[in-house]
CSV table of C-alpha atoms in Angstrom, one decimal:
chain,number,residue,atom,x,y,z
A,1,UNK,CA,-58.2,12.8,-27.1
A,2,UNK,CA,-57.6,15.4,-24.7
A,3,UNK,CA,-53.6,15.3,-23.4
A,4,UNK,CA,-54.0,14.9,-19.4
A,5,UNK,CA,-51.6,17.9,-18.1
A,6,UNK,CA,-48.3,16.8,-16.5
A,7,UNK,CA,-48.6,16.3,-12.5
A,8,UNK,CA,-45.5,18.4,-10.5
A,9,UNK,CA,-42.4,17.1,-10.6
A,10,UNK,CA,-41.4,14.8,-8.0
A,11,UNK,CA,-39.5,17.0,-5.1
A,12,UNK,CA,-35.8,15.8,-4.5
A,13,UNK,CA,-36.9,14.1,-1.2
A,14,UNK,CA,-39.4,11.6,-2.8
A,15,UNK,CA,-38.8,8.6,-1.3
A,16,UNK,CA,-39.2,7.0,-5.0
A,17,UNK,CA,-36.1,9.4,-5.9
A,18,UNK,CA,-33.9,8.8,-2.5
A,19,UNK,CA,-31.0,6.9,-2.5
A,20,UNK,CA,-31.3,3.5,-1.4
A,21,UNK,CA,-30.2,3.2,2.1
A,22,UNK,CA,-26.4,1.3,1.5
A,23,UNK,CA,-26.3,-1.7,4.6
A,24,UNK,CA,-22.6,-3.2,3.2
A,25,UNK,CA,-20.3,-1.0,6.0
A,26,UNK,CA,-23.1,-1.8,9.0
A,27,UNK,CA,-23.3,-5.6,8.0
A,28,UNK,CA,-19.1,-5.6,8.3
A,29,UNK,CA,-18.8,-3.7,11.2
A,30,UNK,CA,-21.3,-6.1,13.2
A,31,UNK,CA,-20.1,-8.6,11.8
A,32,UNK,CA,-16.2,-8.2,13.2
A,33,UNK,CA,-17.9,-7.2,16.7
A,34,UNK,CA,-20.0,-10.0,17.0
A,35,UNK,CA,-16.4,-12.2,15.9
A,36,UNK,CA,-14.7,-10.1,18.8
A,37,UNK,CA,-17.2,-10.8,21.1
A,38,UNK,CA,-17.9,-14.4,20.7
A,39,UNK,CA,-14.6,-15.4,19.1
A,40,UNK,CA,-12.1,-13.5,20.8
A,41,UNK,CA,-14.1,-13.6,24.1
A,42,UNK,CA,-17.0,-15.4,25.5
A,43,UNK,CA,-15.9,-18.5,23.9
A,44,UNK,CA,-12.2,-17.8,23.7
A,45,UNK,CA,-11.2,-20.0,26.7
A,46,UNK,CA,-9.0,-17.0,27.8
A,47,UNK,CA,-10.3,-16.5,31.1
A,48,UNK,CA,-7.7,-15.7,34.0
A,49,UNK,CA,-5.3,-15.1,31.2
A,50,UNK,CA,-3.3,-11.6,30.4
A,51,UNK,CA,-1.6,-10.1,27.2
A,52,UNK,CA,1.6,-7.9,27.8
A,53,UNK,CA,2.1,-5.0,25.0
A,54,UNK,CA,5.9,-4.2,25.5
A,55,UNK,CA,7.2,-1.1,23.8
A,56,UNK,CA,10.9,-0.4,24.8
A,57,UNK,CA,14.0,-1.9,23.7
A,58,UNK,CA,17.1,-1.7,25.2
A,59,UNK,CA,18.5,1.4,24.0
A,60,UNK,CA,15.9,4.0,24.5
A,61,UNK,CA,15.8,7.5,26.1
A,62,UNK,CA,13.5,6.6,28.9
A,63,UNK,CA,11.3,3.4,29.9
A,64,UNK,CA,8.0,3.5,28.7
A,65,UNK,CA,6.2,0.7,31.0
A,66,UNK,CA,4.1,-2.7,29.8
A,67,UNK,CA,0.6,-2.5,29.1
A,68,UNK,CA,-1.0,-5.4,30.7
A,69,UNK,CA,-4.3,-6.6,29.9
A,70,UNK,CA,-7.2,-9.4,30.6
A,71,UNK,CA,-7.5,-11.4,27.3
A,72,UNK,CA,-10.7,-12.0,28.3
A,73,UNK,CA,-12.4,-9.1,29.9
A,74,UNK,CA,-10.6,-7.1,27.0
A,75,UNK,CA,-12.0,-9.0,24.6
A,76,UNK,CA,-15.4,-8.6,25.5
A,77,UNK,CA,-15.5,-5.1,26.4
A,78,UNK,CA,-14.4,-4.1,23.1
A,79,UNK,CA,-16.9,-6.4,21.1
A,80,UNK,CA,-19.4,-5.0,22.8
A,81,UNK,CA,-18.5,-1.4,22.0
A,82,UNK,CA,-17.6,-2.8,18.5
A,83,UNK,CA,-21.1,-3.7,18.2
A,84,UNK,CA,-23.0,-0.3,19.5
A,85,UNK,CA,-20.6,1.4,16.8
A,86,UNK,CA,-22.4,-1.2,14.4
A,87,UNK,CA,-25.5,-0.2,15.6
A,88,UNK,CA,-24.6,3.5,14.9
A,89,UNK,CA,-23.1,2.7,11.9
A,90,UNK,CA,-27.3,1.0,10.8
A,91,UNK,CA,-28.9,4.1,12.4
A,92,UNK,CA,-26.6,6.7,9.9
A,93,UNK,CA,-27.3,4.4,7.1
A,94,UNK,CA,-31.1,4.5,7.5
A,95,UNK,CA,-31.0,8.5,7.2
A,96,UNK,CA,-28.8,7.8,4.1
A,97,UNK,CA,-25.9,9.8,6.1
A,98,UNK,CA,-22.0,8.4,6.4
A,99,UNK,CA,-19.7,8.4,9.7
A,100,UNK,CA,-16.4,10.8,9.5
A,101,UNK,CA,-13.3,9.1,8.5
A,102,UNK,CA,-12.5,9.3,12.8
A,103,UNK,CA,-15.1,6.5,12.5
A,104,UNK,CA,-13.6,3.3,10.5
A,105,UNK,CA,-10.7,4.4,12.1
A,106,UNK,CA,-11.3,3.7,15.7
A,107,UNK,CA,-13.5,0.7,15.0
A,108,UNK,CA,-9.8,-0.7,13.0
A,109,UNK,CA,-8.0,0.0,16.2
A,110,UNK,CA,-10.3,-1.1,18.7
A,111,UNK,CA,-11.0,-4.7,16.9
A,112,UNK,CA,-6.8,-5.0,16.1
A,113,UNK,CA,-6.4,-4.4,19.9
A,114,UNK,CA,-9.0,-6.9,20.5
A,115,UNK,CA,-7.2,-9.6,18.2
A,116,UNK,CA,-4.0,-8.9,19.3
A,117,UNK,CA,-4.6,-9.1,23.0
A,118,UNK,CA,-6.6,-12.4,21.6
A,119,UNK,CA,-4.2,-13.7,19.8
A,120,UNK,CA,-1.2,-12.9,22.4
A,121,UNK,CA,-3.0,-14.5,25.1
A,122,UNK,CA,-1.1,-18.1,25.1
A,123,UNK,CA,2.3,-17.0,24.7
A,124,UNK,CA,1.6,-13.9,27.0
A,125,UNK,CA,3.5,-11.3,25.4
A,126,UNK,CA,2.6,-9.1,22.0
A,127,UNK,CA,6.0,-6.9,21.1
A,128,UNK,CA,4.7,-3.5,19.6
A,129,UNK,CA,7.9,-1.9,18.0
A,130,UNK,CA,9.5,-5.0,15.8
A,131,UNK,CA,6.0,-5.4,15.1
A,132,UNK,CA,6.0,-1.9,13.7
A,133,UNK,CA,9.5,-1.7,12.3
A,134,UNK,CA,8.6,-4.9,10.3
A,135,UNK,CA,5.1,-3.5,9.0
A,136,UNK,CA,7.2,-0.4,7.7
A,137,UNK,CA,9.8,-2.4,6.0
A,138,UNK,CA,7.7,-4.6,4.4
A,139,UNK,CA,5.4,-1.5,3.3
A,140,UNK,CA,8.8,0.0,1.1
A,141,UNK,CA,8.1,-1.5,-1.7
A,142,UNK,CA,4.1,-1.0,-1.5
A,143,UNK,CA,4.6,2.6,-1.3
A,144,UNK,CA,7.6,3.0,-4.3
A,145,UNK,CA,5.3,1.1,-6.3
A,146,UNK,CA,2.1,3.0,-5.3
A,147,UNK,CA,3.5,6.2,-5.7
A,148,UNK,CA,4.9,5.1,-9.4
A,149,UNK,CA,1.2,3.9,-10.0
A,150,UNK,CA,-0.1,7.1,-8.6
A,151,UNK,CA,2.6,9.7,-11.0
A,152,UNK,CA,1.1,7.4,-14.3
A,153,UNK,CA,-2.8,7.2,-13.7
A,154,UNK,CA,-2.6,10.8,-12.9
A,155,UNK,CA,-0.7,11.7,-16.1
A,156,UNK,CA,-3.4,9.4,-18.1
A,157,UNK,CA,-0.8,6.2,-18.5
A,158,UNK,CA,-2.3,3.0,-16.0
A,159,UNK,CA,0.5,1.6,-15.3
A,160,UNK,CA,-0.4,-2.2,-14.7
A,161,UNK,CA,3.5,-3.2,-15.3
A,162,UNK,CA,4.8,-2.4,-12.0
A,163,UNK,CA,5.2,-5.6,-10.5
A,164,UNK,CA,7.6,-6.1,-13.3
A,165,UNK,CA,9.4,-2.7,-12.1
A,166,UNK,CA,9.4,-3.6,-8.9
A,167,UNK,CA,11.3,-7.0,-10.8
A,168,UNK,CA,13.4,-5.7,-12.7
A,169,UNK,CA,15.0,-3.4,-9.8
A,170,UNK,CA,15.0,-5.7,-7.5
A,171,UNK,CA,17.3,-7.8,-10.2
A,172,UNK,CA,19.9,-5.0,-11.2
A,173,UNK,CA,20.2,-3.7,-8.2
A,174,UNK,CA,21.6,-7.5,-6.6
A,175,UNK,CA,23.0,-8.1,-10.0
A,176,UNK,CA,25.4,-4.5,-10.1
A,177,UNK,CA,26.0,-4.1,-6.1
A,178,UNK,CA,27.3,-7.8,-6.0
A,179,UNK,CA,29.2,-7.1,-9.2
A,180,UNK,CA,30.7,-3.8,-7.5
A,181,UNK,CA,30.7,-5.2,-4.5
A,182,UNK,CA,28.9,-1.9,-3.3
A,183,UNK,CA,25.2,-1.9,-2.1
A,184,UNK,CA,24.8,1.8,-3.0
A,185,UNK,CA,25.7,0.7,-6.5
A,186,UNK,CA,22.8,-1.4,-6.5
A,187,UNK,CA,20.7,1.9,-5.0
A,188,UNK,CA,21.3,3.7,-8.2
A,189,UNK,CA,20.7,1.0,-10.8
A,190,UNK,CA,17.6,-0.2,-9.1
A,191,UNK,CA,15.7,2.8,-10.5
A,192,UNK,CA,17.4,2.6,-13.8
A,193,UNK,CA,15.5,-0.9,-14.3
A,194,UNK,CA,11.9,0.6,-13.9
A,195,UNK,CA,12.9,3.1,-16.2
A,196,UNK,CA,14.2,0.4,-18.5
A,197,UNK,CA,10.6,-1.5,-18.4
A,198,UNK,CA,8.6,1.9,-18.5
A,199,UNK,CA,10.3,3.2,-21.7
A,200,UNK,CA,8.4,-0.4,-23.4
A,201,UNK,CA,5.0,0.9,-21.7
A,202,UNK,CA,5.5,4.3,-23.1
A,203,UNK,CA,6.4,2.8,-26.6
A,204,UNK,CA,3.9,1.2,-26.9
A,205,UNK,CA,0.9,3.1,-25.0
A,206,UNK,CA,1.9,6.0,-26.5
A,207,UNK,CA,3.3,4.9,-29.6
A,208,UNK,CA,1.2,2.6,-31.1
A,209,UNK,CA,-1.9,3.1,-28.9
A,210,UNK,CA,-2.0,-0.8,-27.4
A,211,UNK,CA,-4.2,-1.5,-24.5
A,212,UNK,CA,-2.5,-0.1,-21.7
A,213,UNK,CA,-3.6,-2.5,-19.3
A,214,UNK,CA,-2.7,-5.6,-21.5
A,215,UNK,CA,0.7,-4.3,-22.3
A,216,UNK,CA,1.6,-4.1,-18.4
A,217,UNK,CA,0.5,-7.7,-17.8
A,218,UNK,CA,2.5,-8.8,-20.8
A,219,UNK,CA,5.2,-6.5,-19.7
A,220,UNK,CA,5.2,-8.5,-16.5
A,221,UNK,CA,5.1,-11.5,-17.9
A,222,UNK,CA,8.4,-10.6,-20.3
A,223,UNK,CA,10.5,-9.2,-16.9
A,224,UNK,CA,9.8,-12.6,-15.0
A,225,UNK,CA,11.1,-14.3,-18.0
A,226,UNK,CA,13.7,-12.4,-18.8
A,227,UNK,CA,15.2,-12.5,-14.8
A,228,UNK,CA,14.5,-16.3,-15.1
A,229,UNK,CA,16.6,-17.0,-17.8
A,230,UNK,CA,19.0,-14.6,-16.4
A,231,UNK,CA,19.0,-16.1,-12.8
A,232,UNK,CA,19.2,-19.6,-13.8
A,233,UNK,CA,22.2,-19.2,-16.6
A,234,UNK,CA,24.3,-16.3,-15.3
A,235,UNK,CA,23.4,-15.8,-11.6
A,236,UNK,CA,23.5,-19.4,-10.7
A,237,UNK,CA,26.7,-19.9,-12.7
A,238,UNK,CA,28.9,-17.7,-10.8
A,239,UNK,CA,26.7,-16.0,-8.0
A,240,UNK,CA,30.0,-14.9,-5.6
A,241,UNK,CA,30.3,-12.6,-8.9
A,242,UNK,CA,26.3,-11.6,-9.6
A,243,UNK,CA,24.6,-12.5,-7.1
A,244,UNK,CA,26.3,-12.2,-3.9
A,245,UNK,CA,24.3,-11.0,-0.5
A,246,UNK,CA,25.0,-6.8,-0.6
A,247,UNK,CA,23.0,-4.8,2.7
A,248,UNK,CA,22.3,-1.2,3.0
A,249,UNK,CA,23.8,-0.6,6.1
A,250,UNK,CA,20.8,1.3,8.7
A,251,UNK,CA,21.9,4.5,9.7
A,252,UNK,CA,19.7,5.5,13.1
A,253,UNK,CA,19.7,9.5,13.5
A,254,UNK,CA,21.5,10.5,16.3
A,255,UNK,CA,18.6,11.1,19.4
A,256,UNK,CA,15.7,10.6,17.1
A,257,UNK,CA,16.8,6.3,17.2
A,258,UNK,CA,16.4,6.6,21.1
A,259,UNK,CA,12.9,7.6,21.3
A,260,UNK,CA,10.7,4.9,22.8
A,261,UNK,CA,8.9,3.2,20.1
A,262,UNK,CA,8.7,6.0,17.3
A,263,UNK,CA,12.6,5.7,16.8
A,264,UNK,CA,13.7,2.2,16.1
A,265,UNK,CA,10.1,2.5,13.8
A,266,UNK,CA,11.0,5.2,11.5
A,267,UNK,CA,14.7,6.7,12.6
A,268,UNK,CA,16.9,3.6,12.9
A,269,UNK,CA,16.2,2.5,9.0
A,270,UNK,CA,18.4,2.4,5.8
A,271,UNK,CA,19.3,5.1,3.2
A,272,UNK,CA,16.3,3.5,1.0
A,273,UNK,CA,13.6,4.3,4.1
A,274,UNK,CA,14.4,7.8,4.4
A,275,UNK,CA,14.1,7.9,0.4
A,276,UNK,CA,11.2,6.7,0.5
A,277,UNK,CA,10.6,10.0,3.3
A,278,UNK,CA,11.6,12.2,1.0
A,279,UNK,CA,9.6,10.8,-2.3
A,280,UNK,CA,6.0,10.5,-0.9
A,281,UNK,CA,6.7,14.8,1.0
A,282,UNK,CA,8.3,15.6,-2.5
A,283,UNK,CA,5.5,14.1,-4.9
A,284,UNK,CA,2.8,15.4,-2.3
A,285,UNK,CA,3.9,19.1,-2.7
A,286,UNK,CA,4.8,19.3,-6.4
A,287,UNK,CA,1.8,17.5,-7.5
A,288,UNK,CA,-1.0,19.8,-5.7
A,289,UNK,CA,1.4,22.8,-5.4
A,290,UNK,CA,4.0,23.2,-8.5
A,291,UNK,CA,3.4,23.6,-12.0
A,292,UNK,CA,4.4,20.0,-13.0
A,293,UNK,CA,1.8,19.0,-11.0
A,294,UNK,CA,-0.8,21.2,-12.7
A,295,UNK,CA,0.2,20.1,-15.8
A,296,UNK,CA,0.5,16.5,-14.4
A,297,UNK,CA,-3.3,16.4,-13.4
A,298,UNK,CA,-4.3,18.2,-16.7
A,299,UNK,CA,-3.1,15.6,-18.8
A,300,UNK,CA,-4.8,13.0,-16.7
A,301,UNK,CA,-8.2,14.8,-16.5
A,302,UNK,CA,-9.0,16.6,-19.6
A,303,UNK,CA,-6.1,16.5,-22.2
A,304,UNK,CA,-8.0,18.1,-25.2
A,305,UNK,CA,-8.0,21.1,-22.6
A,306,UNK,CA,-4.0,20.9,-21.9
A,307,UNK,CA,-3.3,20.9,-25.3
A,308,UNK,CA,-5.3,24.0,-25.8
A,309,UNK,CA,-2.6,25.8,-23.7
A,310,UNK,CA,0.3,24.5,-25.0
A,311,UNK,CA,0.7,21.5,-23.2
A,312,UNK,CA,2.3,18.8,-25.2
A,313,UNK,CA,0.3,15.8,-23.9
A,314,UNK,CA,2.0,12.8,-25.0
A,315,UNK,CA,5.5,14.1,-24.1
A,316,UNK,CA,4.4,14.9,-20.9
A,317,UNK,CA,3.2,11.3,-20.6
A,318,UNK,CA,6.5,10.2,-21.3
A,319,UNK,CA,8.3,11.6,-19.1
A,320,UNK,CA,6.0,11.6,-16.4
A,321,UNK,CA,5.9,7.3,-17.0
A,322,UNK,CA,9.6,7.4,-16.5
A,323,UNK,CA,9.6,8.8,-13.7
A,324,UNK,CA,7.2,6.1,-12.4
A,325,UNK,CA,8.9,3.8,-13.3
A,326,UNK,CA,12.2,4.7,-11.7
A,327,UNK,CA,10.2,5.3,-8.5
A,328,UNK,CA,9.1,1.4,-8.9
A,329,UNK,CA,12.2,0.7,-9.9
A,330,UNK,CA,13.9,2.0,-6.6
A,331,UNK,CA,11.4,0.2,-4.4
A,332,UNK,CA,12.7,-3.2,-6.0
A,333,UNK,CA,15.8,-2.3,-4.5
A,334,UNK,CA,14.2,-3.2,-1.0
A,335,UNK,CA,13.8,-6.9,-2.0
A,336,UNK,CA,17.5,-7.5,-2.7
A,337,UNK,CA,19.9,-4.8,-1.0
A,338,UNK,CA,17.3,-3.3,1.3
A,339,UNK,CA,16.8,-6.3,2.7
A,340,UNK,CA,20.3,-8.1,2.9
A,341,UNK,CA,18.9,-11.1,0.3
A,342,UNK,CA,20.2,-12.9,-3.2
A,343,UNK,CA,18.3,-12.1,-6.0
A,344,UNK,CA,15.9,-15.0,-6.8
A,345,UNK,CA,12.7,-16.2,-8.8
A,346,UNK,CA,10.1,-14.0,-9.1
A,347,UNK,CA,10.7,-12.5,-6.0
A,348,UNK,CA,8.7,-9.4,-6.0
A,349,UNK,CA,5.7,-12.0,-5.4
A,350,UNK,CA,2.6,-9.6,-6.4
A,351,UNK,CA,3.8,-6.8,-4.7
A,352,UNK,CA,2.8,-4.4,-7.6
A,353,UNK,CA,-0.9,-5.4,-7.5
A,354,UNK,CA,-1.1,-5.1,-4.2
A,355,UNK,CA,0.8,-1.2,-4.6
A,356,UNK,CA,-1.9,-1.0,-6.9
A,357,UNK,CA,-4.6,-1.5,-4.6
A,358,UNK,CA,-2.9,0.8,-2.6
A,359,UNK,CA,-3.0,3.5,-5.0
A,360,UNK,CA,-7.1,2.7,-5.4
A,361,UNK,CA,-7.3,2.5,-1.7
A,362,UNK,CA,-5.8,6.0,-1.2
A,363,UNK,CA,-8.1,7.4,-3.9
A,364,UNK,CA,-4.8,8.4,-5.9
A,365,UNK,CA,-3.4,10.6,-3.0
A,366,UNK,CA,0.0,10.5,-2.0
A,367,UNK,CA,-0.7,11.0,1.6
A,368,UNK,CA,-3.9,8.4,1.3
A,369,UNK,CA,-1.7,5.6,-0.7
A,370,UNK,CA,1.0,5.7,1.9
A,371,UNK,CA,-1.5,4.8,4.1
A,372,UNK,CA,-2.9,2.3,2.5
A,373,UNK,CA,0.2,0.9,1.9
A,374,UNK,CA,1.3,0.5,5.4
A,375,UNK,CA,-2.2,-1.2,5.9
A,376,UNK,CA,-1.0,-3.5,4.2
A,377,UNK,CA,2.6,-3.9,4.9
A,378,UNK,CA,1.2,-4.0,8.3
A,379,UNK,CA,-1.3,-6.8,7.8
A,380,UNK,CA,1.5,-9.2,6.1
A,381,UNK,CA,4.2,-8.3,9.3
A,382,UNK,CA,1.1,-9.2,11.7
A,383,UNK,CA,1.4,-12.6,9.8
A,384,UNK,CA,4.7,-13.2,10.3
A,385,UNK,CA,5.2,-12.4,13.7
A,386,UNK,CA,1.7,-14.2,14.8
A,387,UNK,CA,2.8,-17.2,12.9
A,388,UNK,CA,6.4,-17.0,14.5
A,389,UNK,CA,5.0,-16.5,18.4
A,390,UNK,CA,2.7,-19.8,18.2
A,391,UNK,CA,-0.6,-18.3,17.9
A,392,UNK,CA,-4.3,-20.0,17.8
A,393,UNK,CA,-4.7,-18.8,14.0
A,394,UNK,CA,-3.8,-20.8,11.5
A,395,UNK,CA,-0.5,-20.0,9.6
A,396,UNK,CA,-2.3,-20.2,6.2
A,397,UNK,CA,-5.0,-17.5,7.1
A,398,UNK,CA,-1.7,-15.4,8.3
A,399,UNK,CA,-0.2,-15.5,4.9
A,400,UNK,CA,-3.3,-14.7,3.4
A,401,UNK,CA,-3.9,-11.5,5.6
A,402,UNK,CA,-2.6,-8.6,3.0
A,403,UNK,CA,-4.7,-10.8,0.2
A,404,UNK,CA,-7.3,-10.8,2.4
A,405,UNK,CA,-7.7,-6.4,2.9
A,406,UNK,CA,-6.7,-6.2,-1.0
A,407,UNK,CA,-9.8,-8.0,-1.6
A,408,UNK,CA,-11.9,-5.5,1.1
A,409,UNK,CA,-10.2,-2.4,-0.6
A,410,UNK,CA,-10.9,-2.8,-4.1
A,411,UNK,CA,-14.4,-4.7,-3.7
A,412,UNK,CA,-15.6,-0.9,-3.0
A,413,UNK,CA,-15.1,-1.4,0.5
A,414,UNK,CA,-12.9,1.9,0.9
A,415,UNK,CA,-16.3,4.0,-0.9
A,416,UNK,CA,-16.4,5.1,-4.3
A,417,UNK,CA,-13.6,6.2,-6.0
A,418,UNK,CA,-13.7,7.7,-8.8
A,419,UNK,CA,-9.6,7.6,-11.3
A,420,UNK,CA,-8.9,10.3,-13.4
A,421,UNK,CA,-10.6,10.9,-16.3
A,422,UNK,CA,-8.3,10.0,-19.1
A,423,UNK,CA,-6.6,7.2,-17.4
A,424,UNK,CA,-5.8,4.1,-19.9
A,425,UNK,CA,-7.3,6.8,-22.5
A,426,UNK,CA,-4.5,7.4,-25.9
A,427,UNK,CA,-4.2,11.3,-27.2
A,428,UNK,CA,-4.0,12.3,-30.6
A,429,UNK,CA,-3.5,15.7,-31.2
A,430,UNK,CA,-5.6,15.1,-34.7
């Protein structure tokens, strides 16, 4: 038999070769416009009322005046541009082409100014700056946690056990400033905790080469235990001694506090706020711009290579994972002293999974995790104070809100991400 010659390759454009056209983001995005404009407004029953967005407080520089707003008409108008963006959003997807970043962006906006002026329509008034203030409070932990996650995955070490950080600071940090009767006491043991639980991930990750994942969760497991025991034998036995109320005290900088809006949000907070300031601009710039962070990234992407030069991997890894977990660590801290509470059960309540998501969310970024994190922290105040104010949405759906965009972001929603190479992967120099 005569071999029949090989036809031309297929060129790159082949439709057979294309990628196929991706409908998930266009299918959301009409979906929450078509909610918008048939939940929050044709069918709303909020005709002939208004909203008020209030900014000010009390103490500020100048006045910055309401916003006032048809629930209604608001409403409408913006599920109606909700839905042409939907429409844009089909027509890119079709020519296999993705919107900027500007894009999810102002469709988020547009539909939480929608809700909100929904939502705010029966008790009148929606105040934007506690609403704020609380979103970055509650976001503390999230980003401590995320930016703990963020130093281990990129050093190679996935660091599943910070919920139990985030634990175990929280519980030395109410356990040695009520002892000291000193809340910045508490400050500097709270770190000392998530280095406490990140020296048994270490051990054995490194060590022995268990799974890293299932060593967190039993890692986990073992701090809520061990803060059980502790709470309900020691703490409950004598808590004016270990467990007495100890509050960082907030320390507004001078004419910053006074600005309308921005400064009760970020420049009336405690000591443990502007850390946080200083952690996410200090890991930012060594990580992309410093040796550590060269060496950091190495280890996480392609260690055979690091070793090469004369990095020594698993050392690196060590101390890299302690430093983690003394960033979880100090993010505990927010749950006891940084928030003027007792230590009690299992407190931390998931927080570390959801600084986890975080971490995914902001693709392993400092800058991009922050944000994420305050997403979040943002979605769970937005509960509270909805569920507080007497709104039309049920209290349980509330509570489930920072669930709820966990779920989005790590279901793919946020795009593909892709973790560092060698993440969860053991070295051996062999």
């Amino acid at each position: 038999m005569t071999a029949t010659p090989a036809g031309p390759a297929a060129p790159a454009s082949h439709p057979a070769l294309r990628a196929p056209v991706d409908v998930k983001f266009p299918v959301v995005y009409g979906g929450l416009g078509l909610v918008t404009l048939l939940g929050f407004g044709l069918f709303s029953g909020t005709g002939g009322k208004q909203t008020v967005f209030s900014f000010s407080s009390g103490r500020d520089f100048f006045h910055v005046p309401d916003l006032t707003v048809s629930a209604w008409g608001t409403s409408v108008g913006a599920g109606i541009v909700l839905l042409m963006m939907a429409a844009a959003a089909a027509w890119l997807a079709t020519r296999r082409e993705k919107p900027g970043l500007w894009f999810p962006v102002v469709f988020g906006v547009l539909f939480l100014f929608a809700f909100l002026t929904w939502a705010g329509a029966d008790t009148g008034r929606i105040p934007l700056t506690p609403l704020l203030a609380g979103a970055l409070a509650l976001s503390v932990p999230l980003i401590f946690g995320a930016m703990g996650g963020l130093i281990g995955e990129r050093s190679g070490i996935v660091n599943i056990a910070i919920e139990g950080q985030l634990l175990a600071g929280a519980f030395l940090a109410a356990v040695v400033a009520s002892a000291l009767k000193n809340p910045y006491a508490g400050l500097v043991a709270a770190p000392i905790a998530g280095a406490l639980v990140a020296v048994l991930l270490t051990f054995f990750a490194i060590r022995y080469w268990v799974d890293q994942i299932i060593i967190g969760v039993v890692l986990n497991v073992l701090v809520v235990g061990v803060t059980n025991f502790l709470f309900s034998t020691v703490l409950t036995a004598n808590p004016e001694t270990w467990n007495a109320r100890q509050t960082l005290p907030s320390l507004p900088i001078p004419l910053l506090a006074d600005i309308p809006v921005v400064g009760p949000v970020f420049f009336n907070q405690t000591i443990l706020v502007y850390l946080m300031y200083l952690a996410v601009a200090v890991i930012h710039v060594l990580l992309f711009h410093s040796r550590w962070g060269l060496r950091t990234r190495a280890i996480g992407e392609h260690p055979k290579a690091a070793d090469t030069v004369g990095i020594n991997v698993n050392r690196s890894r060590v101390v890299n994972t302690l430093i983690a977990g003394g960033i979880a660590g100090l993010g505990g801290a927010f749950f006891t002293i940084g928030s003027g509470l007792a230590f009690g059960k299992e407190m931390s309540a998931g927080q570390g999974y959801i600084a986890l998501a975080a971490m995914i969310l902001g693709k392993w970024s400092p800058v991009g995790a922050v944000c994420a994190a305050l997403l979040f922290g943002f979605a769970r105040n937005l509960g509270n104070t909805l569920s507080t104010m007497g709104t039309p949405v049920p209290s349980d759906l509330l509570l489930m809100l920072p669930y709820i965009v966990t779920i989005f972001a790590v279901a793919g929603f946020v795009g593909r991400v892709r973790p560092p190479a060698a993440a969860g992967k053991p070295y051996s120099a062999q």
